[in-house]
Coordinates of C-alpha atoms in Angstrom, one line a residue:
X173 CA 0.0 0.0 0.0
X174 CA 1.4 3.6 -1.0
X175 CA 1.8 6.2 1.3
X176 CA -1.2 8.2 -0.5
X177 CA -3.4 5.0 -0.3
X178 CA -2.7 4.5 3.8
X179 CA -3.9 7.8 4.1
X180 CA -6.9 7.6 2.3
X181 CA -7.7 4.8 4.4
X182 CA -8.3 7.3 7.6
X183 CA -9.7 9.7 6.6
X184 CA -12.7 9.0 8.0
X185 CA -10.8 9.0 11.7
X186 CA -9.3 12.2 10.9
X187 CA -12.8 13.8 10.2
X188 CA -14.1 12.5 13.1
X189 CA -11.0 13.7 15.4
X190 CA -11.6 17.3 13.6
X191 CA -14.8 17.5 14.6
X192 CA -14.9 16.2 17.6
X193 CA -11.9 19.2 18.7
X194 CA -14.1 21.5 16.6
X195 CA -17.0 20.9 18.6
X196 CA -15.2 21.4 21.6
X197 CA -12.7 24.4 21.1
X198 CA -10.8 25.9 24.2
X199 CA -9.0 29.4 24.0
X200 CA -4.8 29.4 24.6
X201 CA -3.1 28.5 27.8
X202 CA -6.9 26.7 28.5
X203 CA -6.4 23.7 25.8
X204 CA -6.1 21.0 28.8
X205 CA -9.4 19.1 27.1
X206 CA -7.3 19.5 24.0
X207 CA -4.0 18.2 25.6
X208 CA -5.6 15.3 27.0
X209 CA -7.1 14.6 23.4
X210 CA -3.5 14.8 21.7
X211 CA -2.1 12.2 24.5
X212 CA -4.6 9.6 24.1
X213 CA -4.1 9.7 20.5
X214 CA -0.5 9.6 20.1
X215 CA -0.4 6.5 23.3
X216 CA -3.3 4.8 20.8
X217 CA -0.6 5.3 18.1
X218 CA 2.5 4.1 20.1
X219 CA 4.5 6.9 20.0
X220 CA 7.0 8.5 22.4
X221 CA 5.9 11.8 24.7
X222 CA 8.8 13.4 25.5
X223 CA 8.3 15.4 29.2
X224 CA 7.9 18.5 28.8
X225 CA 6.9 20.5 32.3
X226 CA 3.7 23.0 30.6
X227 CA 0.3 23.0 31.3
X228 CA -1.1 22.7 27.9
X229 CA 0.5 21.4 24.5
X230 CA 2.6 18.1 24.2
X231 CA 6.1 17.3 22.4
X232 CA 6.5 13.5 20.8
X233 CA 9.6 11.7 19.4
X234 CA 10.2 9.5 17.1
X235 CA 13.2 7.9 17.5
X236 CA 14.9 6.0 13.4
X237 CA 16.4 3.3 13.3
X238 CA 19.6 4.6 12.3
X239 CA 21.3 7.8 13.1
X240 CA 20.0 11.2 11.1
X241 CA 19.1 15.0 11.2
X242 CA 16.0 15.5 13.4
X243 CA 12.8 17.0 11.6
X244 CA 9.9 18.8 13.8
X245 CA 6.9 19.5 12.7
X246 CA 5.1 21.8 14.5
X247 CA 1.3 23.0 14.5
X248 CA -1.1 25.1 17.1
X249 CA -3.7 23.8 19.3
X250 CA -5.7 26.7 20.5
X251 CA -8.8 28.4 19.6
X252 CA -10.1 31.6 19.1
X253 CA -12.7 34.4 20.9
X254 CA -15.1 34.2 18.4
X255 CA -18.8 33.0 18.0
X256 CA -18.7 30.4 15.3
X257 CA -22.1 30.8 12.8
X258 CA -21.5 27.9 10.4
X259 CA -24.8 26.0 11.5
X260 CA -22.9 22.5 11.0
X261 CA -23.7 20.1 13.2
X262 CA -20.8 20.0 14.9
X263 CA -20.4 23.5 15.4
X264 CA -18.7 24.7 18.7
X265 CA -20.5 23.6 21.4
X266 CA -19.3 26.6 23.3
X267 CA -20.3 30.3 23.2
X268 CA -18.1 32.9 21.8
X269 CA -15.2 30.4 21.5
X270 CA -14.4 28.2 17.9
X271 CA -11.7 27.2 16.0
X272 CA -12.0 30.0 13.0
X273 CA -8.6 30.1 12.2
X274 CA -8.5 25.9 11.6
X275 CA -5.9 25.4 14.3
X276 CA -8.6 21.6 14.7
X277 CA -7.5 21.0 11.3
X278 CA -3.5 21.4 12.1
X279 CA -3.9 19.6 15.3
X280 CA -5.0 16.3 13.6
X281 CA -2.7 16.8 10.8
X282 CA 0.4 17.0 13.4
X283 CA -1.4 13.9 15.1
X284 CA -1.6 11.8 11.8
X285 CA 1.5 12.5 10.8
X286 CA 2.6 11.1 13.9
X287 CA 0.6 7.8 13.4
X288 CA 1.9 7.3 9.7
X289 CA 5.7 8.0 10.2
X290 CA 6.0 6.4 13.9
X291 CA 4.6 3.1 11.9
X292 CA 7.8 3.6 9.2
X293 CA 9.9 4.7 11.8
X294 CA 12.6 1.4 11.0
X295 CA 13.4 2.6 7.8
X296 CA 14.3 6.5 9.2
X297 CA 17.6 7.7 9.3
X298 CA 16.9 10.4 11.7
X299 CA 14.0 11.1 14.4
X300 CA 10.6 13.3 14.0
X301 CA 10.1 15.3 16.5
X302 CA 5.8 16.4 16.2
X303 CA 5.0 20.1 18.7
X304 CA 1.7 20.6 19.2
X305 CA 1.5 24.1 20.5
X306 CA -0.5 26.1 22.4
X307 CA -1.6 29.8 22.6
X308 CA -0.6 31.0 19.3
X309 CA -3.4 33.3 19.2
X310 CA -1.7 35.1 22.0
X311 CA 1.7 35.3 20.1
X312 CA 2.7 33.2 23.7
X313 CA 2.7 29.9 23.3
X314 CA 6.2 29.4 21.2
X315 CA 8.2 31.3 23.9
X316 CA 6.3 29.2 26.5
X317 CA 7.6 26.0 25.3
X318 CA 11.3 27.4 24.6
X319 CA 11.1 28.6 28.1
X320 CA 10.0 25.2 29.2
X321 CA 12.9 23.4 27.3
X322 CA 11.8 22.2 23.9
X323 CA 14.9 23.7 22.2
X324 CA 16.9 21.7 24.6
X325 CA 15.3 18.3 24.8
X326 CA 17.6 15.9 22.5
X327 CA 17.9 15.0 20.0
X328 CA 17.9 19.0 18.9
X329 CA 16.1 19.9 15.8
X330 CA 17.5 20.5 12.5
X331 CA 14.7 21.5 10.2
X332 CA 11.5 22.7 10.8
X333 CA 8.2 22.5 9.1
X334 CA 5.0 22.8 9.2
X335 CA 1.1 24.3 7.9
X336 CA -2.3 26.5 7.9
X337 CA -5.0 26.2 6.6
X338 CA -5.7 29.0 3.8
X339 CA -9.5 29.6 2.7
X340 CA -8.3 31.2 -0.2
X341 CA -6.4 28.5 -1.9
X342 CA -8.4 25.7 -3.4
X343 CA -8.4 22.6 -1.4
X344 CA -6.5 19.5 -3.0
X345 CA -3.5 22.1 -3.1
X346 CA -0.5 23.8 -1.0
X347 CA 1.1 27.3 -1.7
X348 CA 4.0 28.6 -0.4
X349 CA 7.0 30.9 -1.8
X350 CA 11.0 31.1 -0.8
X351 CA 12.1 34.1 1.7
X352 CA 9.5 36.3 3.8
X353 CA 6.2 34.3 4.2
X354 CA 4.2 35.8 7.1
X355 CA 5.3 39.5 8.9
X356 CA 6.9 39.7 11.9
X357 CA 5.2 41.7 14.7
X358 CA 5.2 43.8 17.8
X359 CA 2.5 45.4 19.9
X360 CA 2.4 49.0 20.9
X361 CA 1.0 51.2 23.5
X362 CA 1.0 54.6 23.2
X363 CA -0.4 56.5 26.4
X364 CA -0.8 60.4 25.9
X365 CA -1.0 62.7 28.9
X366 CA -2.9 66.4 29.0
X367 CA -4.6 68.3 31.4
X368 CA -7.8 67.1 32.4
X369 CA -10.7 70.3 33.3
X370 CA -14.0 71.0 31.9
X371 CA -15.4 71.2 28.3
X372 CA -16.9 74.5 28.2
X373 CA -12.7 75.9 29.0
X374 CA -10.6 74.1 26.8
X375 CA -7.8 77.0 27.2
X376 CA -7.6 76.1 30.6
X377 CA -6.5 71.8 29.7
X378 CA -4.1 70.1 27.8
X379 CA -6.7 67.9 25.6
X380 CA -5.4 64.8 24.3
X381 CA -8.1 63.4 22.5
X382 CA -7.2 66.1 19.9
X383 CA -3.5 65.3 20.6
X384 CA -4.2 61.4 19.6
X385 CA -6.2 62.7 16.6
X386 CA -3.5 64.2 15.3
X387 CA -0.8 62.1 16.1
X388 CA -3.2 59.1 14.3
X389 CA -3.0 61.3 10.9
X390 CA 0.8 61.7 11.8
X391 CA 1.9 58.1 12.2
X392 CA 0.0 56.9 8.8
X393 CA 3.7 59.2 7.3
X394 CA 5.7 56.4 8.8
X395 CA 4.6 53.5 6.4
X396 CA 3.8 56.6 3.3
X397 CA 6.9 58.2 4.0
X398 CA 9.4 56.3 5.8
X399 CA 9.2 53.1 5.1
X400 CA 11.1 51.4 1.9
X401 CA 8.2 50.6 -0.4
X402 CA 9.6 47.5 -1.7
X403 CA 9.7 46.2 1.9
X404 CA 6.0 46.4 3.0
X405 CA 5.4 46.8 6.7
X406 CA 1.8 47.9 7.9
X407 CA 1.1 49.6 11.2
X408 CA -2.4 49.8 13.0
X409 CA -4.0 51.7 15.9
X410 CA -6.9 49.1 16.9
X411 CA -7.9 50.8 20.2
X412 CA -8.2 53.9 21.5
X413 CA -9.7 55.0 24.9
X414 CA -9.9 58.0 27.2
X415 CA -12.9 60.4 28.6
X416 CA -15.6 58.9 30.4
X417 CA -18.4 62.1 29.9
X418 CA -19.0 64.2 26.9
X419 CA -18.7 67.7 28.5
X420 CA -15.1 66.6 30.5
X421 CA -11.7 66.8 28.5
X422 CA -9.5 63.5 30.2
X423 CA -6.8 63.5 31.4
X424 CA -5.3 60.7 29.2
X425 CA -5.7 58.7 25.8
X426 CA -4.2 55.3 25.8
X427 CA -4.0 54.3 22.1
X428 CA -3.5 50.3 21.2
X429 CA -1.7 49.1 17.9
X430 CA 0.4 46.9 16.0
X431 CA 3.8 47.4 13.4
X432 CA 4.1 44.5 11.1
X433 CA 7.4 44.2 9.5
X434 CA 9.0 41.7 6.6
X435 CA 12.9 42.8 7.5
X436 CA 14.1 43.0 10.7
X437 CA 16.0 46.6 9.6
X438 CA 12.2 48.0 8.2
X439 CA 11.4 47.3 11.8
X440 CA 13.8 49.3 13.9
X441 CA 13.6 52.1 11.4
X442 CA 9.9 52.3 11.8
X443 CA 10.0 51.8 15.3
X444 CA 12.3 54.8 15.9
X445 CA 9.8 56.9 13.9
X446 CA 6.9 55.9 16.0
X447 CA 8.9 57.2 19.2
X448 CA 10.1 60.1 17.7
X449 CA 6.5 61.4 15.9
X450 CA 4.8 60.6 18.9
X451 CA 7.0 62.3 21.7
X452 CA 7.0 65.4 18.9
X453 CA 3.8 66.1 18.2
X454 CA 2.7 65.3 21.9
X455 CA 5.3 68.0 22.8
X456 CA 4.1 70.5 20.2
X457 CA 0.3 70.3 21.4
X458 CA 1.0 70.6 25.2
X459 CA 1.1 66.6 26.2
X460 CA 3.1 64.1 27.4
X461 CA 3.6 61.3 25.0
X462 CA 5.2 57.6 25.7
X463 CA 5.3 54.3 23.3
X464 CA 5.8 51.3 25.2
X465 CA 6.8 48.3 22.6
X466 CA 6.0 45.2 23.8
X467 CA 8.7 41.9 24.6
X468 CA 6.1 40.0 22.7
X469 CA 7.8 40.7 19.3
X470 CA 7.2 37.9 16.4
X471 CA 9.7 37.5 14.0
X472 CA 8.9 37.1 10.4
X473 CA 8.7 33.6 9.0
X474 CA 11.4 33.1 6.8
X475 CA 11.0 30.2 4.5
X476 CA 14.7 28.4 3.9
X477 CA 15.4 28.2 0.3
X478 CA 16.4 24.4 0.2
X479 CA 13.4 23.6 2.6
X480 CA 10.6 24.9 0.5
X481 CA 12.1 23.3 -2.5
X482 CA 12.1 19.6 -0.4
X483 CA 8.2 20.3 0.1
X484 CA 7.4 21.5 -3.4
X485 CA 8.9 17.8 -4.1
X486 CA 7.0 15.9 -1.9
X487 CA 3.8 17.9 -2.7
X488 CA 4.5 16.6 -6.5
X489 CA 4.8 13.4 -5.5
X490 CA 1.5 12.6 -3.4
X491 CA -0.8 15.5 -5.3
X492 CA 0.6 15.0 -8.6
X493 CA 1.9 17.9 -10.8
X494 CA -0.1 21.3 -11.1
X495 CA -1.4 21.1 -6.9
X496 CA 1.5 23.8 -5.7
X497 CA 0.4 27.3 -6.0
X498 CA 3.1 29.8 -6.2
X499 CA 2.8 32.7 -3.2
X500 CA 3.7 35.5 -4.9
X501 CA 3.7 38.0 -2.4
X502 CA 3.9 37.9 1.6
X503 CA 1.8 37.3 4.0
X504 CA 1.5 40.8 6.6
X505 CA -0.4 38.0 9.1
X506 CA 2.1 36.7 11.9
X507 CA 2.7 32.8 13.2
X508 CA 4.7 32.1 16.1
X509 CA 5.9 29.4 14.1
X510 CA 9.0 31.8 13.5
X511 CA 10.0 31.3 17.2
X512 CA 11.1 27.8 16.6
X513 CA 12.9 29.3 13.0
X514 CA 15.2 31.1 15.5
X515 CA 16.7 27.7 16.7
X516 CA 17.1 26.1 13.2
X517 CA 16.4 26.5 9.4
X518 CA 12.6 25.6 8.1
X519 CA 9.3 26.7 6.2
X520 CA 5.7 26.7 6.7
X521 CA 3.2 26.5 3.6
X522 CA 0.0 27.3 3.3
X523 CA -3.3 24.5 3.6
X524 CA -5.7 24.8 1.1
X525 CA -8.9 25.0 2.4
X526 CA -11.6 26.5 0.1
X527 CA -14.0 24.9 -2.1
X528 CA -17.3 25.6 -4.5
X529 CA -18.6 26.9 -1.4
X530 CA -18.4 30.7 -1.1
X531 CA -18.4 30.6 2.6
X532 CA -15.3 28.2 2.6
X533 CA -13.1 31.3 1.3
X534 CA -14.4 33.8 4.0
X535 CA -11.3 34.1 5.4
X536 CA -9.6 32.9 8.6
X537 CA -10.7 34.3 11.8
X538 CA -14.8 34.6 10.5
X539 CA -17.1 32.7 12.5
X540 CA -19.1 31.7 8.9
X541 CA -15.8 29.8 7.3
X542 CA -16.2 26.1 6.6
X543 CA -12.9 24.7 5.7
X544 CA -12.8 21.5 3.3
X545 CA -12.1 18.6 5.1
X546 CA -10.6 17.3 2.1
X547 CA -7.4 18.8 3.2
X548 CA -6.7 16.9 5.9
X549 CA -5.5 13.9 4.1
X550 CA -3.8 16.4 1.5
X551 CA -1.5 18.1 4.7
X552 CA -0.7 14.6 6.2
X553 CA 0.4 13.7 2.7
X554 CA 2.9 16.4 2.0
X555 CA 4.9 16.6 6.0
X556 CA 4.8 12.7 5.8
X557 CA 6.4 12.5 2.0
X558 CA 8.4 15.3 3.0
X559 CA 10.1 13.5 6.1
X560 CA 10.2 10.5 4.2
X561 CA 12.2 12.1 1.3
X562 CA 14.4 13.6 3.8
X563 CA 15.3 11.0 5.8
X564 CA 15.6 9.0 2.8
X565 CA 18.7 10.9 1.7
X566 CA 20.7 10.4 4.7
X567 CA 19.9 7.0 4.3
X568 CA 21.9 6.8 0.9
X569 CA 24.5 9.5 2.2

């Protein structure tokens, strides 16, 4: 029996895993329903958990017969705050919390993969290591494991690889692209101070819901202006509070946003000009102005060369020619999947998801997506041949 043909054969266990983590979806650093799921499945499947001291998320090994490079695939666990509207029957069964960005979908994937390599695990000349990761959502989850020991645990990990689902991308295929895949990221708070008084004497206050007005208008010059074109970055404001009455003038706006960079030197620039537009204009209207940049900083993905072109491969193989659609420009979404890029060289593609069905290519992150199920089977397909390939060529080395 081919690999293609094994697979094929349970599909209709990896549809019924989906949906059963579908129906019950549970928000990051909370996945312990999840965890317990992942376990259960991997002891069913015989393969190794390696300890790992975190609440949520699991690491498993498996261990070749013969000496080799070490390949982890990693995928995310967690769900997301959002009411799902598909009316499937087994839509979430909680309120205000599904899995609309398909992370049920990597999750059995990463699980399968498991099940079909840890069954050819004689003929590897190296190890798989398979991460299932938590709180993605919350850009925490990667650095939770690191700080927990995953980059330490031997054997270490040479390459690393891995997949989401993509509604706009027709199910049945993969697409992916060399270089920057997905932005890099870091959140920003920007609190300006005035002089709170009454509206009816605004010469006697410092207002800074004017000041945040204009400094808005301002900061939109630093991606116009500043920025190198041909090196996209994007930066948002996405909240924005202060006042409490409507004839009062607060004492303080805090603003909340987020700079999304491709290159790491796009990203310093642009941060410098944040701090310096902000404390300027703040000065020039009266107020007190201070960024405060966040530790939770994303890198880009980065897709290794030599990796994507061992996945465009594989996808050849077990889809057949015609199935690998070239990403021709970058993502400006983030994946902490980049975290585990810091340690070792690697690529993430994207999961086609979408279908006849206009509400399969809503987008990720909509309650109303239905992603193909199809894909399942196409994702375990490409990481397993992938591995296989791999691992193959040390074989003969």
């Amino acid at each position: 029996m081919t690999l293609v043909e094994e697979i094929r054969e349970l599909e209709q266990q990896m549809t019924e895993d989906r949906r059963y983590l579908h129906r019950y979806p549970e928000l990051s650093e909370k996945e312990f329903q999840t965890t317990e799921f992942i376990k259960k499945r991997l002891d069913k499947f015989g393969v190794e958990i390696e300890p790992l001291d975190i609440p949520t998320g699991v690491s498993a090994i498996i261990r070749g017969n013969k000496p080799g490079k070490t390949i982890c695939i990693r995928h995310d666990i967690d769900a997301l705050p959002i009411q799902e509207c598909t009316g499937l029957d087994f839509s979430s069964a909680y309120d205000g919390v599904s899995h609309s960005c398909g992370h049920d979908i990597h999750t059995v994937v990463a699980l399968y993969c498991a099940k079909v390599l840890n069954e050819r695990k004689g003929t590897l000349a190296g190890n798989v290591r398979i991460v299932f990761q938590p709180a993605e959502e919350t850009v925490t989850g990667a650095k939770q494991m690191v700080k927990a020991g995953i980059m330490e645990l031997q054997p270490l990990n040479d390459i690393v690889v891995g997949l989401h689902t993509h509604p706009l991308t027709p199910v049945g295929s993969i697409c992916l692209k060399k270089g920057p895949m997905e932005a890099g990221s870091d959140y920003i708070k920007i609190t300006i101070k005035g002089k709170c008084g009454h509206g009816a004497y605004p010469h006697d206050c410092v207002d800074p819901i004017v000041v945040s007005a204009y400094l808005i208008a301002q900061l939109q010059t630093v991606m116009s202006r500043e920025n190198q074109a041909v090196k996209p970055a994007v930066f948002t404001i996405g909240s924005i509070h202060g006042g409490q009455t409507p004839n009062s003038i607060p004492g303080e706006v805090e603003m909340l946003g987020i700079l999304r960079s491709l290159y790491p030197e796009c990203r310093e620039k642009n941060l410098d000009a944040i701090r310096r537009i902000t404390k300027g204009v703040c000065e020039g209207m009266r107020a007190e102005g201070t960024v405060e940049v966040s530790d939770a900083y994303l890198p880009p993905v980065f897709n290794d060369d030599e990796v994507v072109d061992g996945i465009v491969n594989a996808a050849n193989q077990v889809l057949g020619e015609g199935h690998v659609v070239d990403f021709k420009f970058p993502s400006m979404g983030s994946d902490d999947f980049a975290v585990f890029m810091d340690y070792c060289r690697g690529a993430q593609f994207f999961l086609g998801t979408g279908n006849e069905n206009v509400n399969s290519r809503l987008g990720l992150h909509n309650g109303k997506n239905q992603f193909d199920e199809k894909c399942l089977a196409v994702g375990v397909a490409v990481l397993s041949q992938y591995v296989l390939n791999h691992l193959q060529e040390d074989t003969n080395e």
